[in-house]
C-alpha cells in the first residue's frame, strides 16, 4: 500500500521525507515515479496533470494538498467513488486570519497611502477611514476565524454562509437577499468562499453596487470568484475604494494585467495562507491511518456540495 504525491509544480521530496519521518512504515512515491500503480491507496494532489488520478485502480482517497478542492473536483479524471479530502490545520487558519486582518488594517489606517506619500517625501496627516463594519463571505474553517479575530479587535462583523450560523460577535446572513443585506452594511467585504458553481463570479458589479460606497474588497478565496472586468469600473465609480487580491483568474498574474498598475489594487501572489510541508505531512499520516481503520478523513469534502 502506498501514497502517491502528485504535484508537478513543486518538488514533493520534502513532503515525502516529512511523511516518512512520522511513520517509516508508510510507502510514499512521487509522481511520475510510481513503482506499482496497483499499490496506491491514497493520492495527495495539487495542480495534477490530466489523467494522473485515473492511473490507480485501487485508489481510496484523494486529498488536496491545500484547503481548496476546486482543482480536484474539476478534474474529469477524478475517479468516481473515491473519497475526497483536504488539508486544514490551525496554522493554516491563523495565517489566513493574519492576512485578512493585515489587509483590513493597512486599508483602514491608510498604510498604503502613507507608504506612497513617504516615497514622495510628503507629510500629509489624515485620520483613519471611518467605516468599521466588515462582511465576511464564507464562515468555514477560515472565514469564521477571520471573523472572530476582527470581532476581537472591536470591529462590527457580519458573516454570510450557506447554512445559518450562530457565532459569537458575528451577525449571520444567508441566501441571496442576505448577501445583499450584508453588503449594504459593509465597509469591507472579505471573500473566503470555496469556488463552486454557486460562488463563481459572485464578486461582480451588482454586489459592488450594493456595498457601502468606498467599500474595501479582500479576495483570498479563488480568482474566479471575481469578475475581473467589473473591478476597475467599480473603483472608478466609487462603489469600491480599493481592493487587496491574493488570487486571480490566471496565476501568475500576467505581466500586462491592468491590476498591476492600479494603485487602488494591492496584489499578493497567492500567499495568504500557504500549506506547510511538516503540518501537511502530519495531516496526511492522520488521514492515512483513518482510512486504514475504516474511518472518514479529518476534513472530508462533499462532491455534491462542491466543497
Ligand atoms: P470551508 O469549506 O470550511 O467553508 C466554506 C464556507 O463557505 C462555509 O461557511 C460555507 O457555508 C460557505 N459557502 C459555500 N458555498 C456557499 C454559498 N453558495 N453561499 C453562501 N455560503 C457558502 O472552506 P475554508 O474556510 O477552509 O476555505 C475557503 C476557501 O479559501 C478554500 O476553498 C480556498 O478556495 C480558499 N483558500 C485560499 C488560500 C489562499 O492562500 N489564498 C489558502 C487556503 C484556502 P456553510 O458553513 O453553510 O457550509
Ligand atoms: C489552498 C490554497 O487552497 O493555497 O490551500 O489556495
mmCIF file of C-alpha atoms and ligand atoms in Angstrom, residues 46 64-70 87 92 96 142 220-222 246-247 270 273-275, ligand 2:
data_model
loop_
_atom_site.group_PDB
_atom_site.id
_atom_site.type_symbol
_atom_site.label_atom_id
_atom_site.label_comp_id
_atom_site.label_asym_id
_atom_site.label_seq_id
_atom_site.Cartn_x
_atom_site.Cartn_y
_atom_site.Cartn_z
ATOM 1 C CA UNK A 46 -2.110 19.886 -6.317
ATOM 2 C CA UNK A 64 -5.938 18.220 -1.927
ATOM 3 C CA UNK A 65 -2.535 19.490 -0.775
ATOM 4 C CA UNK A 66 -4.363 22.650 0.355
ATOM 5 C CA UNK A 67 -7.694 23.720 1.795
ATOM 6 C CA UNK A 68 -9.300 24.385 -1.592
ATOM 7 C CA UNK A 69 -10.596 21.481 -3.653
ATOM 8 C CA UNK A 70 -11.906 23.232 -6.771
ATOM 9 C CA UNK A 87 -5.768 19.720 4.390
ATOM 10 C CA UNK A 92 -3.180 27.488 8.029
ATOM 11 C CA UNK A 96 -5.348 33.470 6.698
ATOM 12 C CA UNK A 142 -11.035 30.059 7.523
ATOM 13 C CA UNK A 220 -8.383 35.402 -0.751
ATOM 14 C CA UNK A 221 -10.820 32.698 -1.925
ATOM 15 C CA UNK A 222 -10.250 31.973 -5.597
ATOM 16 C CA UNK A 246 -4.404 37.245 -3.379
ATOM 17 C CA UNK A 247 -5.935 35.040 -6.074
ATOM 18 C CA UNK A 270 -1.398 33.643 -3.697
ATOM 19 C CA UNK A 273 -2.159 31.011 3.678
ATOM 20 C CA UNK A 274 0.478 28.611 2.425
ATOM 21 C CA UNK A 275 0.404 24.893 3.254
HETATM 22 C C1 LIG B 2 -5.332 26.378 -0.694
HETATM 23 C C2 LIG B 2 -4.565 27.439 -1.324
HETATM 24 O O1 LIG B 2 -6.429 26.092 -1.152
HETATM 25 O O2 LIG B 2 -3.353 27.553 -1.062
HETATM 26 O O3 LIG B 2 -4.847 25.808 0.297
HETATM 27 O O4 LIG B 2 -5.123 28.233 -2.082
#
